[in-house]
Structures are given as structure tokens and as C-alpha cells.
XYZ file of C-alpha atoms in Angstrom:
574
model
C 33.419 5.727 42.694
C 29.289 5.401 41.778
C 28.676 8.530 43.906
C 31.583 10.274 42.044
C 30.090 9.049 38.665
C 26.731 10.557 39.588
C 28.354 13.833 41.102
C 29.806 14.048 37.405
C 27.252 13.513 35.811
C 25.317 15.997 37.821
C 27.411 18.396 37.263
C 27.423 18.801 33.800
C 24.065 18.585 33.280
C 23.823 21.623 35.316
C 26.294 22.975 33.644
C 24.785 22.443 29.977
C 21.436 23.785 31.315
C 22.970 27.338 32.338
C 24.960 27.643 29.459
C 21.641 26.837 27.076
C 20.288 29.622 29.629
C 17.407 27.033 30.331
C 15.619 27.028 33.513
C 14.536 24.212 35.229
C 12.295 22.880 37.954
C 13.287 22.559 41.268
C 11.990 19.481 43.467
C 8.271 19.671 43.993
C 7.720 21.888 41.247
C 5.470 20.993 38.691
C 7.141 22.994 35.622
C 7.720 20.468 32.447
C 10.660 19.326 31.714
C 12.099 21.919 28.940
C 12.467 20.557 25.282
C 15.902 22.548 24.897
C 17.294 20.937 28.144
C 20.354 18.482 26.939
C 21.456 15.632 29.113
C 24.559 13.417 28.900
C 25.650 10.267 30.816
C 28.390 8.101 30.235
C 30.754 5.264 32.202
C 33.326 8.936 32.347
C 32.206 12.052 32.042
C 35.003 15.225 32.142
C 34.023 18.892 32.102
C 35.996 21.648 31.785
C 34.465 24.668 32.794
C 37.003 27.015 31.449
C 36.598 25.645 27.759
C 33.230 24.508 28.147
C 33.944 21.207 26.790
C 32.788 17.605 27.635
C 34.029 14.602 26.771
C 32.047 11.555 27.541
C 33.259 8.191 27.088
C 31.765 4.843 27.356
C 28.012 3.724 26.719
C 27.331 7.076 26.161
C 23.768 8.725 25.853
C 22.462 11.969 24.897
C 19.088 13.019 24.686
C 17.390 16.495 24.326
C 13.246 16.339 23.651
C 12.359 13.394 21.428
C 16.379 12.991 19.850
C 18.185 10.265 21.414
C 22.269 9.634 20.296
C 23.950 6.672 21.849
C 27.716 6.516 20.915
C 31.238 5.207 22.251
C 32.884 8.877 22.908
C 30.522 11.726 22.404
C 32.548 15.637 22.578
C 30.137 18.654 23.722
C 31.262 22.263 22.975
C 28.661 23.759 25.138
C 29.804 27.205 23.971
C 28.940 26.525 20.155
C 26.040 23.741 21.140
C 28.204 21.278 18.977
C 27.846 17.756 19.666
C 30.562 15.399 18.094
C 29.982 11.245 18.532
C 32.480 8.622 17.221
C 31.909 4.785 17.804
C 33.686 1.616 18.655
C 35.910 -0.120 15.607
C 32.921 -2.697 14.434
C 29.865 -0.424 16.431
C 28.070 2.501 15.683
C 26.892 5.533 16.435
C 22.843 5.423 16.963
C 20.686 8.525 16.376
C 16.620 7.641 17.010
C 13.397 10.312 16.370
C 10.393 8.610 17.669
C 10.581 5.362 15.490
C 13.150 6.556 12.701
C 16.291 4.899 13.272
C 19.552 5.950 12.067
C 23.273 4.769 12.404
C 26.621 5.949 11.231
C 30.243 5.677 11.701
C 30.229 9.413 13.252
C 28.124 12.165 13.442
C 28.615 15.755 14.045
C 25.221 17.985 15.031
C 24.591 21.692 16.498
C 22.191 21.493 19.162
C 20.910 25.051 18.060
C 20.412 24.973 14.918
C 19.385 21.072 14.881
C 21.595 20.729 11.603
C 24.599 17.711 11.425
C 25.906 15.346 9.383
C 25.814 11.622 9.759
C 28.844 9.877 7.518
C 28.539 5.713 6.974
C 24.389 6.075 7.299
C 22.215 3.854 7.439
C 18.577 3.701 8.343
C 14.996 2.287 8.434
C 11.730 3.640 8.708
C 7.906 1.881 8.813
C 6.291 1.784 5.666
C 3.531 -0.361 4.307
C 3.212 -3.832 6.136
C 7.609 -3.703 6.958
C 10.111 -1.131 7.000
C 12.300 0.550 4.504
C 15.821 0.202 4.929
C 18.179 2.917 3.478
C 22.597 2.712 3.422
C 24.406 5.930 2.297
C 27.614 7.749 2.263
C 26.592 10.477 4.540
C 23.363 11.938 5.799
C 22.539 15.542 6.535
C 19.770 16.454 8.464
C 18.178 20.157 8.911
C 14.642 21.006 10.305
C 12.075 21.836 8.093
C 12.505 25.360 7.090
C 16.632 24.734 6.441
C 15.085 22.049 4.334
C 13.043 23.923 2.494
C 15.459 26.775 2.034
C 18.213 24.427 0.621
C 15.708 23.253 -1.962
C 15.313 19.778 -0.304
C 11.744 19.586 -0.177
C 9.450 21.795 -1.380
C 6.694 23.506 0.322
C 4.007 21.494 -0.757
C 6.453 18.690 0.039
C 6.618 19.540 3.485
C 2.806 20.145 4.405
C 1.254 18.318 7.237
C 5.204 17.413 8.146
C 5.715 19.077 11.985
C 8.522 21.653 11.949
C 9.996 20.258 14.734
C 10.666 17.092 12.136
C 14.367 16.388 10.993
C 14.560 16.432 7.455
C 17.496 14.425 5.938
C 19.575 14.301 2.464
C 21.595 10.995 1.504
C 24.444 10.665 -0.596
C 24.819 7.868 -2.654
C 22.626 5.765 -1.420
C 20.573 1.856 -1.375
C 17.042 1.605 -0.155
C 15.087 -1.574 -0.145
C 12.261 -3.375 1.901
C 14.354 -6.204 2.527
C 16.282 -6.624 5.881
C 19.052 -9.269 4.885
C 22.756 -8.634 4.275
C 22.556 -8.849 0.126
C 18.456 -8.036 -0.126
C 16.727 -8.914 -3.537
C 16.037 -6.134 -5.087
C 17.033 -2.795 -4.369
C 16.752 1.049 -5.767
C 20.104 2.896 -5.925
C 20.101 6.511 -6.250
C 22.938 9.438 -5.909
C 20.508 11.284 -3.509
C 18.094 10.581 -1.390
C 15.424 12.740 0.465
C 14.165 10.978 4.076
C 10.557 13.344 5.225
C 9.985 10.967 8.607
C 6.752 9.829 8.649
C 5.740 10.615 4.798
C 8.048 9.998 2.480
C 11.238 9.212 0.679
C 12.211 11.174 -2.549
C 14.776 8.750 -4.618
C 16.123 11.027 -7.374
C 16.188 8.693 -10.751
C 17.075 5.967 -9.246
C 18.698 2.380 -10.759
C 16.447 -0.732 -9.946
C 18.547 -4.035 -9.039
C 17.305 -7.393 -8.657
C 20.065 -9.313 -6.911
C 22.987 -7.582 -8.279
C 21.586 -6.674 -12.052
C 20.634 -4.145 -13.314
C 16.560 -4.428 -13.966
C 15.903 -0.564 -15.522
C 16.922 2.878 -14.566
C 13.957 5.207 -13.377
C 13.353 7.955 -15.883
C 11.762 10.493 -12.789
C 12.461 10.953 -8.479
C 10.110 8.281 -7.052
C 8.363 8.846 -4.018
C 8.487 5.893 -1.379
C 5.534 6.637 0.678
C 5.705 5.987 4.608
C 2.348 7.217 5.413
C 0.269 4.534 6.803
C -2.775 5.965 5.198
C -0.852 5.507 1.689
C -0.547 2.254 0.016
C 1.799 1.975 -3.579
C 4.218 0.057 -4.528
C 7.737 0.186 -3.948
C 8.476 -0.507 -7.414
C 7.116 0.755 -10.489
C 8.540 1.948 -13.676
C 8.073 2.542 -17.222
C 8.712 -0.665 -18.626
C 8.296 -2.757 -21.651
C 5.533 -5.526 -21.823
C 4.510 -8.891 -23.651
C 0.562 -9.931 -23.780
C -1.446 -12.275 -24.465
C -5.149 -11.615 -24.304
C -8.174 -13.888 -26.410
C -10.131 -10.802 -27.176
C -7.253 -9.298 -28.655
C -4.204 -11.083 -29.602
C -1.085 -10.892 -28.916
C 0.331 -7.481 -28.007
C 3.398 -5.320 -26.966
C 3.124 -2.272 -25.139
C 5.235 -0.071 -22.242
C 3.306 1.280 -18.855
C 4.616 3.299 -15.939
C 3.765 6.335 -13.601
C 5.342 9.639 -12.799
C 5.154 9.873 -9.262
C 5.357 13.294 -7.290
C 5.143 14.507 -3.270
C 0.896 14.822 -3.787
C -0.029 12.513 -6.549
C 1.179 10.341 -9.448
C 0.366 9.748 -13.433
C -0.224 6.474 -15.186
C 0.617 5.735 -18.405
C -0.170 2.701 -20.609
C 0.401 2.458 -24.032
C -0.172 -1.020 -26.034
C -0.351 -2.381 -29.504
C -2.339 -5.651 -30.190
C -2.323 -7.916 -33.390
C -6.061 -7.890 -33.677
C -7.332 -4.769 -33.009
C -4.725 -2.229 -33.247
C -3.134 0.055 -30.688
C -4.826 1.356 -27.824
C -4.187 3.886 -24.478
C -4.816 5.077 -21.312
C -3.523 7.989 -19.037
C -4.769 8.748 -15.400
C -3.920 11.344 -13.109
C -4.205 11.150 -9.152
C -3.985 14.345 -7.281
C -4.307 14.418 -2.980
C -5.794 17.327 -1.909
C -4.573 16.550 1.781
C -4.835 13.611 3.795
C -8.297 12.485 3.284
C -9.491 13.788 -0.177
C -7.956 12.881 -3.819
C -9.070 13.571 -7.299
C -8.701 11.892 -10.351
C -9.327 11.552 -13.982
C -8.687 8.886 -16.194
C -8.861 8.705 -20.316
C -8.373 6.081 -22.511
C -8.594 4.733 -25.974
C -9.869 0.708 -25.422
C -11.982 -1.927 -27.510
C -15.024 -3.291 -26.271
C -15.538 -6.709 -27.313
C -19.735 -6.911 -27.086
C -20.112 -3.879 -29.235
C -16.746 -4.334 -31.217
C -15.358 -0.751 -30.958
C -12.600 1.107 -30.076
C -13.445 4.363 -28.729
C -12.590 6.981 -26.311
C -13.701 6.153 -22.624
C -13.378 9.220 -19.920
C -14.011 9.157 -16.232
C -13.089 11.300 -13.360
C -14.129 11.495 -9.724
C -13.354 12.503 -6.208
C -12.137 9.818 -3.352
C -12.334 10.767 0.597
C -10.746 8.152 3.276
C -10.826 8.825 6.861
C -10.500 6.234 10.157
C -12.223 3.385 7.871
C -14.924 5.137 6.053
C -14.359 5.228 2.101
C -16.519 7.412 0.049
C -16.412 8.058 -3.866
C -18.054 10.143 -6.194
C -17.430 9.160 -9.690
C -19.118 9.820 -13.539
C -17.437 7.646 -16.433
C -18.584 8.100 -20.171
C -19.073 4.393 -22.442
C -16.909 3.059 -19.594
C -16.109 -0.763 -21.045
C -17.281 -3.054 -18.314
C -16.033 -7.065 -17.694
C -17.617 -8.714 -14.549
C -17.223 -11.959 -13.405
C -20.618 -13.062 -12.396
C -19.833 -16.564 -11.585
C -17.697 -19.109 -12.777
C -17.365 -19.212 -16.440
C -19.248 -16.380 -16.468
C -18.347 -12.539 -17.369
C -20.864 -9.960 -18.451
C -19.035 -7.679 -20.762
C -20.925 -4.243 -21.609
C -20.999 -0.543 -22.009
C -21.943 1.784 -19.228
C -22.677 5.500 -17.912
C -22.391 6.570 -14.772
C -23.969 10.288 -14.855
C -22.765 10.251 -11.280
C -22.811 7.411 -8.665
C -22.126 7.576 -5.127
C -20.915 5.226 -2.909
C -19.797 4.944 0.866
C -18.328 2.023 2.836
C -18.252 2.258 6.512
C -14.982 0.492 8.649
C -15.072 -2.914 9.218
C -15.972 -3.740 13.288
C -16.140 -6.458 15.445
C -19.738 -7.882 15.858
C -19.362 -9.779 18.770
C -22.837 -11.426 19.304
C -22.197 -12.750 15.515
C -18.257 -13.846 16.283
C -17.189 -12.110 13.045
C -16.745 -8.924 11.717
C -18.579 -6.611 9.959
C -19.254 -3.009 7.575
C -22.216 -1.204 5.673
C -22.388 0.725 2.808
C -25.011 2.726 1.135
C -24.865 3.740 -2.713
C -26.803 5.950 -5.347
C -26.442 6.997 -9.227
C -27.829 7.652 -11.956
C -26.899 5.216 -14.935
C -27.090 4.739 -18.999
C -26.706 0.996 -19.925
C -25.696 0.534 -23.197
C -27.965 -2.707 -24.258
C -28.018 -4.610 -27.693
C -31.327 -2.921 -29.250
C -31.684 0.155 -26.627
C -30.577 2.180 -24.112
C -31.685 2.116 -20.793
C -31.981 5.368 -18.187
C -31.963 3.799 -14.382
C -31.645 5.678 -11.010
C -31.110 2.951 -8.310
C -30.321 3.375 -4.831
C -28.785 0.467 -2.713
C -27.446 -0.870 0.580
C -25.381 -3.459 1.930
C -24.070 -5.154 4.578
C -21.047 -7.529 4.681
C -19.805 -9.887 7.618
C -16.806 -11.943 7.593
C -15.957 -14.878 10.549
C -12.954 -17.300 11.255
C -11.958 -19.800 13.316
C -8.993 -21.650 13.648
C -8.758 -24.837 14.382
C -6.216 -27.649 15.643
C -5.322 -28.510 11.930
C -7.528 -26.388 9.658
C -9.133 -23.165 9.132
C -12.867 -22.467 8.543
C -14.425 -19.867 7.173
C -17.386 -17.876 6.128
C -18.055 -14.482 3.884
C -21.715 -13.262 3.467
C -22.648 -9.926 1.346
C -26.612 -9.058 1.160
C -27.246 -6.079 -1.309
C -30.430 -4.627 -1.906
C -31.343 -2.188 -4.899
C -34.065 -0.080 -5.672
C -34.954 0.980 -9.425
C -37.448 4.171 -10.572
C -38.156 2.036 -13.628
C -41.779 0.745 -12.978
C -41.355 -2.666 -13.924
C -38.385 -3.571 -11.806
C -38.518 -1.833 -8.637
C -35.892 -3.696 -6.717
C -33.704 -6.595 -6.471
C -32.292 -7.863 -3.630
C -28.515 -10.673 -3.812
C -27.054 -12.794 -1.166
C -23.785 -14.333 -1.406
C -22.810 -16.631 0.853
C -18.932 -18.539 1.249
C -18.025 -21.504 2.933
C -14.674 -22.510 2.933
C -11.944 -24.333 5.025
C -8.000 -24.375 4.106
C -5.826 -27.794 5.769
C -2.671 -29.029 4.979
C -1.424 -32.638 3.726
C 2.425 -32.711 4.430
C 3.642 -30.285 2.581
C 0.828 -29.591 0.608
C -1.794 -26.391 1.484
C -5.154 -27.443 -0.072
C -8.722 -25.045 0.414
C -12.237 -25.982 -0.529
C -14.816 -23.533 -1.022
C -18.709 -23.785 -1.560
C -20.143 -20.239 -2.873
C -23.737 -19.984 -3.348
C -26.054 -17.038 -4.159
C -29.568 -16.677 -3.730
C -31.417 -13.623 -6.304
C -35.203 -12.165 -5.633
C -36.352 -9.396 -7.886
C -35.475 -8.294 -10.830
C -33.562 -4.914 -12.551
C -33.805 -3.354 -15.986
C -30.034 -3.321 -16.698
C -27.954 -5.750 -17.660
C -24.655 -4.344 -15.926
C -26.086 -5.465 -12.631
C -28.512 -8.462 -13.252
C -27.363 -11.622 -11.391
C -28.635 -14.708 -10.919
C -28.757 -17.789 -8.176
C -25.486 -19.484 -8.523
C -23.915 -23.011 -6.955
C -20.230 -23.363 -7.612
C -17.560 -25.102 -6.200
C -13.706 -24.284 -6.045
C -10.340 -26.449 -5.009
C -7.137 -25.127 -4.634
C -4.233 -27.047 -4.413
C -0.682 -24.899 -3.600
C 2.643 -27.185 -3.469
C 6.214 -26.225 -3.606
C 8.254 -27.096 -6.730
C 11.530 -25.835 -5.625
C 13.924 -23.979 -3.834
C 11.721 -20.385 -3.563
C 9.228 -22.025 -6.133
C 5.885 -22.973 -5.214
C 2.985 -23.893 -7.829
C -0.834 -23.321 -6.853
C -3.582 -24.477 -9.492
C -7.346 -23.792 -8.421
C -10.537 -25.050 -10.735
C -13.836 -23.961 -9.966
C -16.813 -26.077 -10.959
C -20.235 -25.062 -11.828
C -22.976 -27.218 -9.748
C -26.060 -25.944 -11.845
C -24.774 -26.471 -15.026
C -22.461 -29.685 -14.254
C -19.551 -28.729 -15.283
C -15.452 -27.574 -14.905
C -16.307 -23.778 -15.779
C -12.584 -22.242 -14.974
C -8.451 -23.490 -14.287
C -6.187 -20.908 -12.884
C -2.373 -21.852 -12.827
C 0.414 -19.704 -11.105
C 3.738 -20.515 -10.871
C 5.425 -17.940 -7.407
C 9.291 -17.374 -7.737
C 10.171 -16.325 -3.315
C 12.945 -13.659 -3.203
C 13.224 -14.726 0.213
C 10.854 -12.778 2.773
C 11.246 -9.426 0.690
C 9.280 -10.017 -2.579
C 7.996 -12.576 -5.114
C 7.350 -12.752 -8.850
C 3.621 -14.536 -10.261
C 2.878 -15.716 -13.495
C -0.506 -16.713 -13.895
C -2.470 -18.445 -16.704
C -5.829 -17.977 -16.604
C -7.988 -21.121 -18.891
C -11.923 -20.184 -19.438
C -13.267 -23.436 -20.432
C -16.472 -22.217 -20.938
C -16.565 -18.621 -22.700
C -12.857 -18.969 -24.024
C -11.501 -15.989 -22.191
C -8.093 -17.028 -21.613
C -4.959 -14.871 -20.524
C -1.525 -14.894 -19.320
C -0.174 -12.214 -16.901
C 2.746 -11.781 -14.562
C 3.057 -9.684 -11.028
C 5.901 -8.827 -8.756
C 4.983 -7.822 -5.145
C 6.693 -6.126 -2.572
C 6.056 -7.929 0.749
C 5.503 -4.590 2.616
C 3.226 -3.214 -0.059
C 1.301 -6.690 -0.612
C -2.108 -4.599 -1.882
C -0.171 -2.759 -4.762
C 2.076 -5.265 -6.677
C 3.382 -4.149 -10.596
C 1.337 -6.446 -12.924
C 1.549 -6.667 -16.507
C -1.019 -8.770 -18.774
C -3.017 -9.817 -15.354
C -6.638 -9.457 -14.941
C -8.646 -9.067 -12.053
C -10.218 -13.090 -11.216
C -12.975 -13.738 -8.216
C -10.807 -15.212 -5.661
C -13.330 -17.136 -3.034
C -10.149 -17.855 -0.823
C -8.817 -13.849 -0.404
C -10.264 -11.779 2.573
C -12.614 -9.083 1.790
C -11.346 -5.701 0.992
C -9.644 -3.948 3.836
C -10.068 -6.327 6.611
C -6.839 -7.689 6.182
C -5.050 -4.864 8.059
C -7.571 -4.935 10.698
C -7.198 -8.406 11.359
C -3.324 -7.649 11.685
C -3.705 -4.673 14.032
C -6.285 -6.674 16.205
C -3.457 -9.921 16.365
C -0.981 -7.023 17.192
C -3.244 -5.851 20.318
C -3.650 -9.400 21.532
């Protein structure tokens, strides 16, 4: 019976390879195996030559080049090149393309033309830190150029995108990040565009949490599944309540139009005490390394007290770590936290300035990890009596180490910088901060101390970029409150000046393992700059969550900028 099964088998293999008028190698040739070459196994296999049909039944598997179909009964008309699986009452029928998975009830595809139709889809693909998981009606697939032609994708939708790619179109259709039976939120759209590897076009879709209704999305959005990309799953335009010391209170709506090579941003916001303000940016990528931007907007500046407009624009290029940027910006309004209770709030040109940040590598000898950067521009800083015209040049180097323990975690973050000035009296200033911290638990409790000190030689003749030494000390203190609800409060104390500087207080709302809402209060106790704002992340796009009313805080607990996805592919190769 096996030998019979394998003489089957055989057989119409063969068979399939002479009608597809495909040759083959014979044994100890070294010809490749050919990428139109179909072959079919099953428990039963029948051929009949006369009809050129074959009907497999029974674990079935197909594969020609990188498509794989795995189905219950598979039918092959090996005349027409037209493949039709069914599956089991409760099972389906499984079509895979490198890592794109896709299942259905049936599917019908041509082997020639590489065009089908999948009915009772559904679907996942990597993006961001998970996967995206997409149901539908049905799903048609074509190759690139049918894709195109049927107005699918257009043709700058489809660069970089191999032709050999299946392109497909979903019908009424539910696409989410989270992998349970009834996920958290979801996006449901009438049609749905799946470009493997790069993106998903949703066509105005409806955004759900639960089973409401949250908004409907005025434009398509543009899922991206590029692992160089990072955005948010969610983002619309969508109405907002602030709160803000500087300004009031305040009402506004922000959102972005998102396309296949870029998106727009638009905020718009009126506040109680100074009126209403804007801003608009634009993101364009040239291809997969460079992007331009520009960005305008219509802001107050507290330290000078006006509202005027604020321009910048600049040029981004990312490749296998490195980041560069080249960027001017014209009375750009400037808040930076220099320690706590401390933010130096100013007006500044940047007439350009250059920087570039190398990848971030393992430094064995040190135990930790480490990058460079180098930077250069040319700078106006707006000052209370005058204005000052600086060139500086700088460098830096930044190391990061770990180590965990039985029952804690220790850690350490150290950035030297070092600037140079053409102003005579200040030629250069060199700034090292330093981080010590360790995170431990106490039942159910996560607690983390940190000790942050900086050490300041030199001196510089603007104000954006003077710092000096600083001793502080931060405790954090995160306990749960709640099914899905967890509280975290940090205070940071000032050591030099004795005394409680800063409270943050967040209250996190889990949708399960798919996404999380944060409302943060932010109390200045010693300048009075206090705030309220509220975030919703996506766990796969953690970097890129929707905020509305939040600032940006110094966080001596969060890893440095991009190590975190090193640290993740390094666990992932151990």
C-alpha cells in the first residue's frame, strides 16, 4: 500500500511537470529545482490522464516556489493550471508566503496566472513588536502588476515590493494587533489592501474598542509592516480636553492623513488664556532610508510671552543603526528639562545643525553596550537683553549595562558630551551624566530607585545648552489597583537644594496583552508647571502611542533610545 502511495504520488508529479512543460533534473544533475514546478501529496492521490484532473484527499499539500497550500481535498485541472482546496467541517484551508499566513474556508487559485480567491479569510502578518491579525469575507490575491492594473495599489504603492509578491484585496473585513477570540480594539473596514511585507491599506475604516464604536476614520490608513517603520496602529482626528499651567484650559482636535510614502499632522487647539493656536507637519519617504519633512506652527512661548509663527524643516536618513538629521527651525519655542524641577524654556535658531548617531554595539570588555555620535550647527539664541550667534561642534559617547540578579535588577546609563564654541570666551564645555538604578519587587509591588548625578566643566555662551552639576534622587513605586488597573507614582528629589522638586501620577487601564490606556498627572512643586495628559498604546507599536495633553518628562527608569529593540533581538539569538 506505502509503495503504491508513493508510485501515485510519483506519478502525478511527473505528470504536472510535463503538462507545465517544465524540465527537470535528473539524478546527479545539479540543475535547480524550477520555481514553476508544482508538487502534490496527499493520504490518496487519483489522476486521470485523459481529463487531466487530480483529486487529492487527505492531509493534503501543495507547494510550487515559496507558496505552500495545505487543505483536506485539493482538485488540480492541470490543463487550465486551476487549483481548487476545500477543508474539513471545523478546519481550514492554509495558504503560507514566507511568513504571511492565510486561512479560509476554500480557495480557488490559477497556477499561471497566480490569481485566486480565498472566501472565510483570515490572516496575520509581523508588524511592529507582534503581528497584525486580519478576518474577512473573501480575499483575492493577484501579483503585482494585476494589482496595479485593477487599481489596488498604486505604483508608488508598490515600489521596493518584489513582483513575484502576492498582492491581496479583503472584503469586509477586522484587523487588530490583538490575538484573542473578542480582541480590544479593532479597525473595521469594507476593504482592505494586504502589500506583504509593507503595508496594509484600510479604506475609512470604523475604530472599536470592545464592541463600541470609538470614531470612524475620515481617510484609508496605512498599517505599516515594515520593520524599519514604526507608527501607531491607531490614530485619528479626534477631539481633545487640556489642561496646561502656561495656558489654561483648552479644547482642540489633532489627527494625521496617512498615505503609502508619508503622512500629515494636524493639530488645532484653543486655550482660555492665550487664545487659539496650530501646527501642521508633513513627512514624505523618499525610499527606504531618506525622509523629508516640514513642520509650521502658530504656538506661545511663555519666557518671551508671544505667540508667533515657528517653521522648521529638515531631512532624516536611517540605515542598519546609523541615524543622521539635518534640520534648520526659525524662533523654534524650546522646554528642556534640565533636572528635576528644572526646565529651561527659550527661543532658538538653528541656521542648520547636523547630527549623527551611530548603532548601539556590544562592548564586551565594558559588559554593556554602547554608540557615538558627532554633531555641528550653527545657532541664534534668543536671550533676555541680546542675541547670541554660536557655531559649536560636539561629540558623544553613550554606554548602557545590566545585570540581573536573583531578585533585582541593576543598572547603569552614562552619556559624556563634549562641545566646542567659536565664541572666544567660552570655548568648550564638556557634561557627564551618570545613572544608577536598581528595580525589586515587594509582593506584589514593583518599586525602582535611581541616583542621577552630573558632573559640568567649562562653560558656553548660550543659554539653550548651559547645564549645571546636578544630584537628584528618584523612587518609583508601581502597584495594581484592580482588575487590568495598575497605579505607578514616582517623586524625584533634589539633593543640592534639599528638597521634593517633582510627583508624577499615572493611573494604566490593561486591555489585556493588546493595548493600554495612561493618564498621567504631572505636579511641579517647584516651578509650578503642572499638566494632565492621557495615552493609549498599541502593544506592538509600544514607541508610537496616540497622546493627547502629555508632555515629554525625563524618565531615569526607561532605556535609552533605540536599544530596546536590540536588547530584544539579542534575547531572541540567545
Amino acid at each position: 500500500m506505502g509503495n503504491a502511495r508513493k508510485y501515485g504520488v510519483g506519478c502525478v508529479i511527473l505528470c504536472l511537470l510535463l503538462l507545465l512543460e517544465v524540465s527537470f533534473p535528473l539524478p546527479g544533475e545539479t540543475q535547480g529545482e524550477s520555481e514553476d514546478a508544482v508538487f502534490l501529496d496527499a493520504d490518496k492521490v487519483v489522476f486521470e490522464e485523459e481529463t487531466g484532473l487530480a483529486v487529492a484527499e487527505g492531509n493534503v499539500r501543495v507547494r510550487r516556489d515559496v507558496l505552500r497550500v495545505f487543505a483536506h481535498r485539493v482538485e488540480m485541472d492541470s490543463t487550465e493550471q486551476v487549483m481548487s482546496a476545500t477543508s474539513e467541517p471545523g478546519k481550514k484551508v492554509t495558504l503560507i508566503q514566507g511568513d504571511r499566513v492565510l486561512t479560509g474556508d476554500s480557495l480557488r487559485y490559477n497556477m499561471l496566472s497566480r490569481e485566486g480567491i480565498l472566501t472565510g479569510a483570515v490572516g496575520s502578518s509581523p508588524a511592529g513588536d507582534g503581528r497584525v491579525f486580519l478576518r474577512g469575507k473573501q480575499m483575492e490575491v493577484a501579483p503585482v502588476d494585476v494589482a496595479r492594473s485593477r487599481g489596488w495599489i498604486s505604483s508608488k504603492g508598490s515600489k521596493g515590493v518584489e513582483e513575484d509578491e502576492l498582492i491581496g484585496k479583503l472584503s469586509d473585513v477586522s484587523l487588530t494587533t490583538c490575538n484573542e477570540r473578542s480582541p480590544h480594539y479593532r479597525l473595521v473596514s469594507k476593504s482592505v489592501v494586504f502589500v506583504p511585507g509593507k503595508r496594509i491599506i484600510a479604506k475609512n475604516p470604523k475604530v472599536y474598542i470592545g464592541e463600541h464604536l470609538l470614531f470612524s476614520y475620515p481617510f484609508d490608513y496605512v498599517v505599516p509592516l515594515d520593520p524599519k517603520e514604526r507608527r501607531a496602529l491607531l490614530s485619528s482626528f479626534f477631539p481633545l480636553i487640556l489642561s496646561d499651567s502656561d495656558k489654561g484650559q483648552g479644547v482642540g482636535i489633532g489627527g494625521p492623513y496617512v498615505w503609502d510614502t508619508g503622512k500629515a499632522l494636524l493639530n488645532v487647539a484653543w486655550w482660555s488664556d492665550t487664545g487659539w493656536e496650530g501646527k501642521a507637519t508633513v513627512e514624505q519617504r523618499l525610499n527606504d532610508y531618506w525622509t523629508v519633512w516640514a513642520t509650521v506652527e502658530h504656538s506661545y512661548e511663555k519666557e518671551s510671552a508671544e505667540k508667533l509663527y515657528r517653521p522648521s524643516w529638515g531631512i532624516l536618513h536611517a540605515a542598519n543603526g546609523w541615524n543622521a538629521s539635518l534640520r534648520w527651525t526659525q524662533r523654534e519655542a524650546i522646554s528642556i528639562q534640565k533636572k528635576v524641577g528644572e526646565t529651561y524654556r527659550g527661543v532658538l535658531w538653528r541656521e542648520p545643525e547636523f547630527s549623527l548617531l551611530g548603532p548601539w554595539g556590544r562592548a564586551p570588555l565594558l559588559n554593556a553596550y554602547g554608540r557615538i555620535g558627532v554633531s555641528w550647527g550653527e545657532y541664534e539664541d534668543v536671550q533676555p537683553t541680546v542675541s547670541m550667534n554660536v557655531r559649536r561642534l560636539g561629540a558623544e559617547v553613550h554606554l548602557y549595562s545590566e545585570e540581573q540578579l536573583e531578585s533585582y535588577k541593576t543598572f547603569v546609563k552614562s552619556e559624556y558630551k563634549r562641545f566646542w564654541y567659536d565664541d572666544p570666551d567660552s570655548l568648550e564645555q564638556e557634561i557627564f551624566d551618570s545613572v544608577f538604578g536598581i528595580r525589586y519587587a515587594w509582593g506584589t509591588v514593583d518599586l525602582a530607585t535611581a541616583y542621577v548625578r552630573r558632573w559640568v566643566s567649562g562653560e558656553t555662551p548660550m543659554l539653550w545648552d548651559y547645564y549645571r552639576d546636578r544630584e537628584d534622587l528618584y523612587q518609583q513605586v508601581v502597584f495594581p489597583a484592580g482588575k487590568n488597573l495598575s497605579v505607578r507614582i514616582r517623586g524625584g528629589y533634589d539633593l543640592i537644594d534639599s528638597k521634593l522638586a517633582e510627583m508624577v501620577y499615572s493611573v494604566t487601564l490593561k486591555g489585556g496583552e493588546c493595548s493600554r490606556w495612561e493618564l498621567t498627572y504631572r505636579n511641579d512643586r517647584a516651578e509650578g508647571d503642572d499638566w494632565v495628559g492621557l495615552s493609549f498604546f498599541i502593544t506592538a507599536f509600544p514607541d508610537t502611542p496616540v497622546s493627547f495633553g502629555r508632555r515629554e518628562l525625563y524618565d531615569p527608569f526607561a532605556l535609552p533610545d533605540g536599544l530596546a529593540e536590540v536588547l530584544r533581538r539579542d534575547e531572541e539569538e540567545q
